Short mmCIF file of C-alpha atoms and ligand atoms in Angstrom, two decimals:
data_model
loop_
_atom_site.label_atom_id
_atom_site.label_comp_id
_atom_site.label_asym_id
_atom_site.label_seq_id
_atom_site.Cartn_x
_atom_site.Cartn_y
_atom_site.Cartn_z
CA MET A 13 -17.75 -12.09 -24.93
CA GLU A 14 -15.85 -15.19 -24.79
CA ILE A 15 -12.35 -15.04 -25.66
CA PRO A 16 -11.79 -17.03 -28.85
CA GLY A 17 -9.18 -19.87 -29.16
CA PRO A 18 -8.52 -23.45 -29.89
CA GLU A 19 -10.63 -26.33 -28.56
CA PRO A 20 -8.96 -28.01 -25.58
CA ARG A 21 -7.21 -31.07 -26.07
CA PRO A 22 -6.57 -33.72 -23.57
CA ASP A 23 -2.44 -33.42 -23.45
CA GLY A 24 -2.96 -29.98 -21.91
CA GLY A 25 -1.65 -28.30 -25.34
CA LEU A 26 1.55 -29.91 -25.47
CA GLY A 27 1.01 -31.26 -28.65
CA ALA A 28 -0.40 -28.00 -30.72
CA ILE A 29 2.65 -26.33 -29.25
CA ALA A 30 4.95 -29.22 -30.48
CA GLU A 31 3.24 -29.40 -33.90
CA ALA A 32 3.94 -25.55 -34.26
CA GLY A 33 7.44 -25.87 -33.90
CA GLY A 34 7.58 -24.38 -30.05
CA LEU A 35 5.64 -21.63 -28.32
CA HIS A 36 6.98 -18.87 -30.33
CA THR A 37 5.71 -20.10 -33.52
CA TYR A 38 2.53 -21.59 -31.84
CA GLN A 39 1.42 -17.81 -30.88
CA LEU A 40 1.87 -16.39 -34.13
CA ARG A 41 -0.25 -19.18 -35.63
CA LEU A 42 -2.82 -18.66 -32.74
CA HIS A 43 -3.07 -14.83 -33.51
CA ALA A 44 -3.18 -15.29 -37.22
CA GLU A 45 -6.14 -17.55 -36.79
CA HIS A 46 -8.07 -16.07 -33.71
CA GLY A 47 -7.63 -12.44 -33.76
CA PRO A 48 -5.68 -10.16 -31.25
CA VAL A 49 -7.01 -11.70 -28.18
CA VAL A 50 -6.83 -15.42 -27.71
CA ARG A 51 -7.02 -18.23 -25.02
CA PHE A 52 -4.94 -21.20 -25.08
CA GLN A 53 -3.82 -24.18 -23.15
CA LEU A 54 -0.51 -23.55 -21.87
CA PRO A 55 1.58 -26.37 -19.86
CA GLY A 56 1.97 -25.43 -16.43
CA VAL A 57 -0.73 -23.10 -15.94
CA GLU A 58 -3.85 -24.96 -17.59
CA GLU A 59 -4.94 -22.00 -19.69
CA ALA A 60 -3.55 -18.32 -20.80
CA VAL A 61 -4.56 -15.42 -22.40
CA SER A 62 -2.21 -14.18 -25.08
CA VAL A 63 -2.79 -10.35 -26.58
CA ALA A 64 -1.05 -9.08 -29.67
CA ASP A 65 -3.03 -5.81 -29.92
CA PRO A 66 -0.52 -3.07 -28.50
CA VAL A 67 -3.61 -0.74 -27.33
CA LEU A 68 -5.32 -3.60 -25.44
CA LEU A 69 -2.03 -4.49 -23.92
CA GLU A 70 -2.12 -0.97 -21.88
CA ALA A 71 -4.83 -2.27 -19.76
CA THR A 72 -2.36 -5.07 -18.61
CA ALA A 73 0.99 -2.82 -18.62
CA HIS A 74 0.52 -1.97 -14.89
CA ILE A 75 0.50 -5.70 -13.66
CA ASP A 76 3.28 -6.25 -11.22
CA LYS A 77 3.16 -10.25 -10.75
CA ARG A 78 4.50 -13.10 -12.73
CA PRO A 79 2.75 -16.40 -12.53
CA GLU A 80 5.14 -18.51 -10.16
CA ARG A 81 4.67 -22.01 -11.92
CA LEU A 82 5.98 -20.59 -15.20
CA PHE A 83 9.14 -19.55 -13.76
CA GLU A 84 9.85 -22.27 -11.09
CA PHE A 85 12.46 -23.70 -13.51
CA LEU A 86 14.89 -20.73 -12.60
CA ALA A 87 14.38 -21.21 -8.78
CA PRO A 88 17.64 -23.29 -8.49
CA LEU A 89 19.64 -20.42 -9.53
CA CYS A 90 18.42 -18.57 -6.47
CA GLU A 91 19.01 -18.86 -2.69
CA ALA A 92 16.59 -16.19 -1.44
CA ASP A 93 13.36 -15.97 -3.35
CA ASN A 94 13.14 -16.45 -7.06
CA LEU A 95 13.75 -13.16 -8.23
CA GLN A 96 11.70 -13.49 -11.51
CA VAL A 97 8.55 -13.73 -9.15
CA LEU A 98 9.57 -11.61 -6.22
CA ALA A 99 6.40 -10.14 -4.41
CA ALA A 100 5.87 -6.61 -5.77
CA ASP A 101 6.59 -4.75 -2.30
CA GLN A 102 10.34 -6.44 -2.48
CA HIS A 103 10.54 -6.13 -6.27
CA THR A 104 10.07 -2.30 -6.47
CA PRO A 105 13.05 -1.11 -4.35
CA TRP A 106 15.08 -4.15 -6.07
CA ARG A 107 14.38 -2.65 -9.35
CA ARG A 108 15.04 0.80 -8.53
CA LEU A 109 18.43 -0.40 -7.47
CA LEU A 110 19.15 -2.42 -10.51
CA LEU A 111 17.92 0.75 -12.72
CA SER A 112 20.08 3.10 -10.77
CA VAL A 113 23.31 0.98 -12.06
CA PHE A 114 22.14 -0.42 -15.34
CA ALA A 115 20.38 2.43 -16.87
CA GLY A 116 22.89 5.22 -15.50
CA ARG A 117 25.58 6.71 -17.73
CA PRO A 118 28.16 6.23 -14.92
CA SER A 119 28.13 2.34 -15.22
CA HIS A 120 28.24 2.70 -19.22
CA GLU A 121 31.21 4.91 -19.32
CA ARG A 122 33.14 2.86 -16.53
CA HIS A 123 33.10 -0.34 -18.50
CA PHE A 124 33.14 1.29 -22.21
CA ALA A 125 36.83 0.80 -22.79
CA ARG A 126 37.11 -2.80 -21.45
CA PHE A 127 33.85 -3.56 -23.60
CA THR A 128 35.58 -2.14 -26.48
CA GLU A 129 38.76 -4.22 -25.95
CA LEU A 130 36.42 -7.57 -25.55
CA ALA A 131 34.84 -6.27 -28.93
CA THR A 132 37.93 -5.62 -30.75
CA ASP A 133 39.42 -8.92 -29.86
CA LEU A 134 36.68 -10.62 -31.44
CA ALA A 135 36.82 -8.31 -34.49
CA ASP A 136 40.60 -9.32 -34.64
CA ARG A 137 39.76 -13.13 -34.71
CA TRP A 138 37.20 -12.76 -37.11
CA ALA A 139 39.27 -10.77 -39.32
CA ALA A 140 41.93 -13.32 -39.46
CA ARG A 141 39.28 -15.81 -41.03
CA ALA A 142 38.52 -13.30 -43.67
CA GLY A 143 38.02 -14.99 -47.16
CA GLY A 144 37.96 -18.21 -45.26
CA GLU A 145 35.94 -20.45 -43.43
CA PRO A 146 32.67 -18.87 -42.00
CA VAL A 147 32.27 -17.88 -38.43
CA ALA A 148 29.82 -19.01 -36.18
CA SER A 149 28.32 -15.67 -35.29
CA GLN A 150 25.90 -16.68 -32.65
CA LYS A 151 28.05 -18.74 -30.65
CA ASP A 152 31.17 -16.18 -30.76
CA LEU A 153 28.76 -13.12 -29.91
CA THR A 154 26.85 -14.88 -27.20
CA ALA A 155 30.41 -15.95 -25.82
CA LEU A 156 31.47 -12.17 -26.07
CA THR A 157 28.46 -10.79 -24.22
CA LEU A 158 28.69 -13.41 -21.55
CA ARG A 159 32.23 -12.18 -20.97
CA MET A 160 31.31 -8.60 -21.07
CA ILE A 161 28.37 -9.06 -18.41
CA CYS A 162 30.52 -11.36 -16.21
CA GLU A 163 33.23 -8.55 -16.11
CA TYR A 164 30.57 -5.86 -15.64
CA SER A 165 29.14 -7.49 -13.00
CA LEU A 166 32.00 -9.05 -10.72
CA GLY A 167 34.65 -6.44 -11.97
CA GLY A 168 37.85 -7.57 -13.93
CA ASP A 169 40.10 -7.65 -10.70
CA ALA A 170 38.75 -9.66 -8.08
CA ALA A 171 37.33 -12.39 -10.33
CA ASP A 172 39.08 -14.62 -12.71
CA PRO A 173 36.83 -13.71 -15.98
CA ASP A 174 37.72 -17.08 -17.97
CA LYS A 175 37.03 -19.20 -15.06
CA VAL A 176 33.70 -17.09 -14.20
CA THR A 177 32.49 -17.26 -17.55
CA ARG A 178 33.24 -21.25 -17.93
CA ALA A 179 31.45 -21.42 -14.75
CA PHE A 180 28.31 -20.02 -15.93
CA GLU A 181 28.10 -21.69 -19.03
CA THR A 182 28.27 -24.99 -17.06
CA VAL A 183 25.23 -23.94 -14.79
CA LEU A 184 23.28 -22.75 -17.80
CA THR A 185 23.77 -25.99 -19.71
CA GLU A 186 22.78 -27.91 -16.79
CA HIS A 187 19.63 -25.93 -15.77
CA LEU A 188 18.54 -24.53 -19.16
CA GLY A 189 20.05 -27.36 -21.57
CA ARG A 190 17.65 -29.93 -19.70
CA LEU A 191 14.84 -27.77 -20.26
CA TYR A 192 15.20 -28.01 -23.97
CA GLN A 193 16.47 -31.70 -23.90
CA VAL A 194 19.73 -30.42 -25.21
CA PRO A 195 22.24 -33.22 -24.84
CA VAL A 196 25.03 -32.89 -22.40
CA PRO A 197 27.85 -35.08 -21.77
CA GLY A 198 28.24 -37.40 -18.79
CA THR A 199 25.82 -39.10 -16.45
CA GLN A 200 23.20 -37.18 -14.65
CA ASP A 201 24.70 -37.49 -11.50
CA GLU A 202 28.30 -36.13 -12.97
CA ARG A 203 26.60 -33.21 -14.33
CA THR A 204 24.63 -32.11 -11.49
CA ARG A 205 27.90 -32.37 -9.47
CA ARG A 206 29.54 -30.26 -12.14
CA ALA A 207 26.89 -27.74 -11.98
CA ASP A 208 26.63 -27.71 -8.16
CA GLU A 209 30.46 -26.66 -8.34
CA ALA A 210 30.07 -24.20 -10.75
CA LEU A 211 27.38 -22.50 -9.08
CA ALA A 212 29.19 -22.76 -5.58
CA TYR A 213 32.39 -21.09 -7.37
CA LEU A 214 30.25 -18.15 -8.68
CA ARG A 215 28.74 -17.75 -5.49
CA ALA A 216 31.93 -17.63 -3.57
CA THR A 217 33.32 -15.23 -6.10
CA VAL A 218 30.63 -12.98 -5.46
CA ASP A 219 31.16 -13.34 -1.90
CA ARG A 220 34.67 -12.12 -2.47
CA VAL A 221 33.79 -9.27 -4.18
CA VAL A 222 31.15 -8.30 -1.55
CA ALA A 223 34.02 -8.78 1.18
CA ALA A 224 36.34 -6.29 -0.51
CA HIS A 225 33.59 -3.64 -0.91
CA ARG A 226 32.77 -4.14 2.98
CA SER A 227 36.42 -3.67 3.82
CA GLY A 228 36.34 -0.31 2.10
CA GLY A 229 36.44 -0.92 -1.76
CA ARG A 230 35.21 1.96 -3.64
CA ALA A 231 31.38 1.76 -4.30
CA ASP A 232 29.37 4.29 -6.63
CA ARG A 233 26.53 3.70 -8.92
CA SER A 234 28.85 2.59 -11.60
CA ASP A 235 29.21 -0.83 -9.81
CA LEU A 236 26.60 -3.48 -9.22
CA ILE A 237 27.92 -5.20 -6.27
CA GLY A 238 28.87 -2.03 -4.59
CA ALA A 239 25.44 -0.37 -5.01
CA LEU A 240 23.75 -3.54 -3.73
CA VAL A 241 26.04 -3.70 -0.62
CA GLU A 242 25.22 -0.05 0.10
CA ALA A 243 21.88 -0.52 -0.09
CA GLY A 244 21.79 -3.13 2.64
CA GLN A 245 20.85 -6.18 0.43
CA SER A 246 21.64 -9.54 2.09
CA PRO A 247 24.51 -11.84 0.92
CA ALA A 248 22.17 -14.40 -0.65
CA ARG A 249 20.22 -11.60 -2.41
CA ILE A 250 23.59 -10.05 -3.84
CA ARG A 251 24.31 -13.42 -5.10
CA ASP A 252 20.93 -14.17 -6.50
CA THR A 253 21.10 -10.67 -8.29
CA VAL A 254 24.37 -11.51 -10.00
CA MET A 255 23.15 -14.59 -11.12
CA VAL A 256 19.84 -13.37 -12.53
CA THR A 257 21.79 -10.31 -14.21
CA LEU A 258 24.37 -12.91 -16.10
CA LEU A 259 21.34 -15.20 -17.13
CA ALA A 260 19.01 -12.38 -18.00
CA ALA A 261 21.75 -10.33 -19.93
CA HIS A 262 24.10 -12.43 -21.97
CA HIS A 263 22.21 -14.52 -24.68
CA THR A 264 19.88 -11.75 -25.02
CA THR A 265 22.33 -9.33 -26.04
CA GLY A 266 24.25 -11.69 -28.02
CA VAL A 267 21.50 -12.82 -30.24
CA ALA A 268 20.38 -9.12 -30.60
CA VAL A 269 23.77 -8.47 -32.50
CA SER A 270 23.80 -11.81 -34.42
CA TRP A 271 20.23 -11.55 -35.80
CA THR A 272 21.47 -8.21 -36.76
CA LEU A 273 24.20 -9.28 -38.57
CA HIS A 274 22.00 -11.97 -40.17
CA LEU A 275 19.58 -9.29 -41.52
CA LEU A 276 22.46 -6.91 -42.60
CA GLY A 277 24.03 -10.04 -44.64
CA ARG A 278 20.92 -10.20 -46.54
CA HIS A 279 20.34 -6.53 -47.31
CA PRO A 280 23.64 -5.25 -48.53
CA GLU A 281 21.90 -1.96 -49.31
CA VAL A 282 21.06 -1.44 -45.52
CA ALA A 283 24.58 -2.49 -44.54
CA ALA A 284 26.01 -0.08 -46.92
CA ARG A 285 24.02 2.93 -45.27
CA VAL A 286 25.29 1.58 -41.77
CA THR A 287 28.95 1.68 -42.62
CA GLU A 288 28.59 4.94 -44.49
CA GLU A 289 27.25 6.40 -41.19
CA LEU A 290 30.16 4.54 -39.34
CA ASP A 291 32.66 6.22 -41.62
CA ARG A 292 31.29 9.65 -41.31
CA VAL A 293 30.83 9.75 -37.40
CA LEU A 294 34.16 7.57 -36.64
CA GLY A 295 36.42 8.65 -39.43
CA ASP A 296 39.58 6.62 -39.08
CA ARG A 297 38.71 5.37 -35.48
CA ALA A 298 38.21 1.67 -35.28
CA ALA A 299 35.51 2.25 -32.63
CA PRO A 300 33.28 4.68 -31.26
CA ALA A 301 33.76 6.68 -28.06
CA TYR A 302 30.76 6.40 -25.64
CA ALA A 303 29.38 10.03 -26.78
CA ASP A 304 29.55 8.77 -30.49
CA LEU A 305 26.80 6.19 -29.81
CA ARG A 306 24.07 8.68 -29.90
CA ARG A 307 25.05 9.99 -33.39
CA LEU A 308 24.95 6.33 -34.98
CA THR A 309 21.10 6.84 -35.64
CA TYR A 310 20.89 4.74 -38.49
CA LEU A 311 22.78 2.02 -36.71
CA ASP A 312 20.49 2.18 -33.96
CA MET A 313 17.39 2.03 -36.47
CA THR A 314 18.91 -0.98 -37.74
CA LEU A 315 19.25 -2.67 -34.51
CA LYS A 316 15.77 -1.98 -33.49
CA GLU A 317 14.40 -3.18 -36.61
CA ALA A 318 16.32 -6.54 -35.94
CA MET A 319 14.73 -6.87 -32.38
CA ARG A 320 11.42 -6.23 -34.06
CA LEU A 321 11.80 -9.02 -36.20
CA TYR A 322 13.81 -11.27 -34.08
CA PRO A 323 13.01 -10.12 -30.46
CA PRO A 324 15.65 -11.93 -28.29
CA GLY A 325 13.06 -12.65 -25.57
CA PRO A 326 10.09 -13.72 -27.63
CA TYR A 327 7.63 -13.57 -24.97
CA GLY A 328 6.78 -12.74 -21.37
CA ALA A 329 3.96 -13.45 -18.66
CA ARG A 330 1.99 -11.82 -15.86
CA GLU A 331 -0.72 -12.89 -13.75
CA THR A 332 -3.60 -10.63 -13.24
CA THR A 333 -4.44 -9.53 -9.40
CA GLU A 334 -8.17 -8.25 -10.41
CA PRO A 335 -10.63 -8.70 -13.17
CA LEU A 336 -9.56 -6.65 -16.48
CA VAL A 337 -11.12 -5.37 -19.37
CA LEU A 338 -9.26 -6.26 -22.77
CA GLY A 339 -11.52 -4.51 -25.15
CA GLU A 340 -14.69 -6.51 -25.52
CA TYR A 341 -13.33 -9.25 -23.32
CA GLU A 342 -13.17 -9.48 -19.39
CA ILE A 343 -10.45 -11.73 -17.80
CA PRO A 344 -10.93 -12.42 -14.04
CA ALA A 345 -8.31 -11.99 -11.33
CA GLY A 346 -5.76 -14.89 -11.32
CA THR A 347 -5.60 -15.29 -15.16
CA THR A 348 -2.09 -15.77 -16.75
CA VAL A 349 -1.48 -13.28 -19.50
CA PHE A 350 1.13 -14.47 -21.92
CA TYR A 351 2.79 -11.73 -23.91
CA PRO A 352 3.70 -12.47 -27.40
CA PHE A 353 6.42 -10.05 -27.92
CA TRP A 354 6.87 -11.66 -31.55
CA ALA A 355 3.23 -11.62 -32.59
CA VAL A 356 2.90 -7.99 -31.43
CA HIS A 357 6.09 -7.03 -33.49
CA LEU A 358 4.39 -8.75 -36.30
CA ASN A 359 1.08 -7.50 -36.05
CA PRO A 360 0.09 -6.19 -39.49
CA GLN A 361 -2.23 -3.40 -38.31
CA HIS A 362 0.79 -1.41 -37.03
CA TRP A 363 3.55 -2.97 -39.05
CA PRO A 364 2.89 -2.76 -42.90
CA GLU A 365 4.45 -5.80 -44.58
CA PRO A 366 5.47 -6.93 -41.15
CA GLN A 367 8.29 -9.58 -42.32
CA LYS A 368 9.93 -7.00 -44.49
CA PHE A 369 13.40 -5.60 -42.95
CA ASP A 370 13.05 -1.86 -43.12
CA PRO A 371 15.03 0.31 -40.54
CA GLU A 372 13.02 3.22 -41.59
CA ARG A 373 10.27 2.40 -39.69
CA PHE A 374 12.28 3.61 -36.71
CA THR A 375 12.83 7.26 -37.69
CA PRO A 376 11.41 9.37 -34.91
CA GLU A 377 8.35 10.21 -37.33
CA GLU A 378 7.27 6.83 -37.92
CA THR A 379 7.84 5.80 -34.26
CA ALA A 380 5.50 8.52 -33.30
CA LYS A 381 2.79 7.38 -35.44
CA ARG A 382 2.52 3.83 -33.37
CA PRO A 383 0.89 3.08 -30.07
CA ARG A 384 3.28 2.86 -27.54
CA TYR A 385 3.52 -0.85 -26.90
CA ALA A 386 3.68 -1.47 -30.70
CA TYR A 387 7.33 -2.35 -30.07
CA ILE A 388 8.31 -4.12 -26.88
CA PRO A 389 11.44 -6.32 -27.28
CA PHE A 390 12.32 -5.45 -23.41
CA GLY A 391 8.63 -5.94 -22.14
CA LEU A 392 6.62 -3.38 -20.18
CA GLY A 393 5.52 -2.13 -17.09
CA PRO A 394 6.82 -2.72 -13.54
CA ARG A 395 8.62 -5.86 -14.52
CA SER A 396 10.09 -4.87 -17.79
CA CYS A 397 13.87 -5.15 -18.35
CA GLU A 398 16.12 -3.16 -16.30
CA GLY A 399 18.99 -3.91 -18.39
CA ALA A 400 17.43 -2.33 -21.65
CA GLN A 401 19.85 0.62 -21.80
CA LEU A 402 23.01 -1.27 -20.69
CA ALA A 403 22.12 -4.00 -23.59
CA THR A 404 21.61 -1.30 -26.13
CA VAL A 405 25.23 0.24 -25.31
CA GLU A 406 26.72 -3.22 -25.68
CA ALA A 407 24.87 -4.09 -28.92
CA GLN A 408 25.74 -0.88 -30.52
CA LEU A 409 29.25 -0.82 -29.49
CA VAL A 410 29.83 -4.44 -30.79
CA LEU A 411 27.88 -3.83 -33.95
CA ALA A 412 29.93 -0.56 -34.60
CA VAL A 413 33.48 -2.13 -34.06
CA LEU A 414 32.68 -5.33 -36.40
CA LEU A 415 30.78 -3.37 -39.15
CA LYS A 416 33.50 -0.50 -39.26
CA ARG A 417 36.00 -3.21 -40.22
CA LEU A 418 34.29 -6.10 -41.65
CA ALA A 419 31.44 -7.23 -44.02
CA PHE A 420 29.01 -10.41 -43.56
CA ARG A 421 27.79 -12.39 -46.22
CA PRO A 422 25.28 -15.28 -45.47
CA VAL A 423 26.58 -18.74 -46.28
CA PRO A 424 25.05 -19.85 -49.35
CA GLY A 425 22.50 -22.82 -48.95
CA HIS A 426 22.39 -22.48 -44.97
CA GLU A 427 18.85 -22.00 -43.51
CA VAL A 428 18.65 -20.06 -40.49
CA THR A 429 15.67 -21.29 -38.38
CA PRO A 430 14.54 -19.34 -35.32
CA ILE A 431 13.81 -21.64 -32.43
CA GLU A 432 13.03 -20.76 -28.83
CA ARG A 433 15.84 -21.78 -26.44
CA PHE A 434 14.95 -19.40 -23.53
CA VAL A 435 15.93 -16.69 -26.15
CA LEU A 436 15.15 -16.79 -29.95
CA TRP A 437 17.90 -18.75 -31.21
CA ALA A 438 19.04 -19.71 -34.38
CA ALA A 439 18.83 -23.60 -34.63
CA ASP A 440 22.21 -24.41 -36.52
CA ASP A 441 23.89 -21.02 -35.60
CA ILE A 442 24.23 -18.17 -38.00
CA PRO A 443 27.49 -18.87 -40.06
CA MET A 444 28.82 -15.67 -41.74
CA LEU A 445 31.36 -15.36 -44.47
CA VAL A 446 33.64 -12.29 -43.47
CA SER A 447 35.61 -10.21 -45.55
CA THR A 448 37.81 -6.86 -44.35
CA ARG A 449 36.09 -3.54 -45.63
C1 HEM B 1 19.06 -7.15 -26.06
C2 HEM B 1 18.96 -7.53 -24.92
C3 HEM B 1 18.14 -7.68 -23.81
C4 HEM B 1 16.63 -8.09 -24.18
C5 HEM B 1 16.02 -8.14 -25.48
C6 HEM B 1 16.01 -8.15 -23.03
C7 HEM B 1 14.60 -8.64 -22.93
C8 HEM B 1 14.09 -8.78 -21.57
C9 HEM B 1 12.45 -9.20 -21.57
C10 HEM B 1 11.62 -9.19 -22.77
C11 HEM B 1 12.65 -9.25 -20.28
C12 HEM B 1 10.81 -9.65 -19.71
C13 HEM B 1 10.16 -8.42 -19.53
C14 HEM B 1 8.64 -8.55 -19.05
O1 HEM B 1 8.57 -9.42 -18.52
O2 HEM B 1 8.12 -7.60 -19.38
C15 HEM B 1 13.60 -8.91 -19.47
C16 HEM B 1 13.66 -9.05 -18.13
C17 HEM B 1 15.02 -9.06 -17.43
N1 HEM B 1 15.95 -8.26 -18.05
FE1 HEM B 1 16.64 -8.14 -19.98
N2 HEM B 1 16.96 -8.06 -21.69
C18 HEM B 1 18.24 -7.86 -22.55
C19 HEM B 1 19.47 -7.70 -21.87
C20 HEM B 1 19.48 -7.55 -20.43
C21 HEM B 1 20.48 -6.98 -19.93
C22 HEM B 1 21.89 -6.44 -20.37
C23 HEM B 1 20.30 -7.19 -18.47
C24 HEM B 1 21.05 -6.69 -17.15
C25 HEM B 1 22.28 -6.16 -17.29
C26 HEM B 1 19.07 -7.52 -18.32
C27 HEM B 1 18.25 -7.82 -17.17
C28 HEM B 1 17.02 -8.31 -16.98
C29 HEM B 1 16.36 -8.30 -15.70
C30 HEM B 1 17.15 -8.25 -14.25
C31 HEM B 1 14.95 -8.69 -16.12
C32 HEM B 1 13.88 -9.27 -15.10
C33 HEM B 1 12.89 -8.14 -14.84
C34 HEM B 1 12.13 -8.03 -13.59
O3 HEM B 1 11.47 -8.97 -13.49
O4 HEM B 1 12.01 -6.75 -12.91
N3 HEM B 1 18.57 -7.79 -19.49
N4 HEM B 1 14.66 -8.61 -20.60
#
């Protein structure tokens, strides 16, 4: 059977995406109008197939290839191969190595104290604003998570974390800002020079950390660069891996927290349950220990529900390497499969009243009733997010530190509009009024 979808247009689909307000909302519209499997024009690859049914997604979960053209924009951040589209035979060992660091308890424990200090600094700064002007939660939280991942990846000692953080922001503004036509000060030449210098500085910083490891620095599975050096990765691949980690890790984790605060600010009854749990588990302590995190089950359910309603990475992509059957449809090899994570999370077949914020959806009993891929904020299969566990630890810790001390209310009259800026971003930030508890 032919896959349904809108009539092709001569502009290659650009107009339809713009009219919908962006690709993230266009996909919601496509699935609402055409059902769970839709073909549509996608600039860059001509046509793509979007699948919003979690059971049909199973047929695609093994695919280990991303469409190169859609990820070309990330090529300037890599010196060796573009890591987003690395060939499967090289990707598999690289992924295993990353997981051995990011997903392992040693690295979480090693960085936990520093993460707690950084989160506490933000809580202090926000507490000083209690009863006054609103805080820009998205801006401050993405700055915090960038700082966290810079220190995590490069270590606190070998690098100047302030300078590293600023340099990475410069690189991002140039390379991703251009993608979204975000105005950047200066002439194009000046901006390119600034971004090139910042990238060169970051790469030289990684090289210094690598050299320190080679000359006998400590290396175990808690340390990203150490693990990469020991696994015999090339210097260029190590620099690229750090760059891609910073890129993949910071906005995503920051907005996971700011969207959660946004929802809690609008649902005081849920916020009250979260703080009750924090008081019960932490007592008088201002911050959790690493071992406390798994006792903060309601906080975790709340974070999950926030990432369902606002998945920080709203979509992903694969390219089929063989013909596939998707229910009543067949797609040939070479098809671009576009994953609409947001539409999957709002699929009314698996999420009754999909727009309602209800952390109870994530009790173990409710979770067990749903198909495996009904909830996929970190993607699926061999190209899914290697940072999922680390991100969860960071987000839970930051939420626990902030919510133990502070209460958040929305700013009356400020409308929060999700837009797509590489991540699911709030157009004019998520300003919040803060009070101390
Ligand atoms: C809440 C925070 C985060 C979210 C929601 C998120 C989500 C995602 C998603 C949706 C993908 C694409 C998956 C796919 O195509 O199936 C991805 C890829 C990736 N993420 Fe994350 N991420 C987060 C944090 C992190 C962190 C903290 C790190 C690293 C420390 C990280 C590292 C990566 C890497 C390296 C990839 C590329 C995967 C590959 O191609 O093998 N992410 N992430």
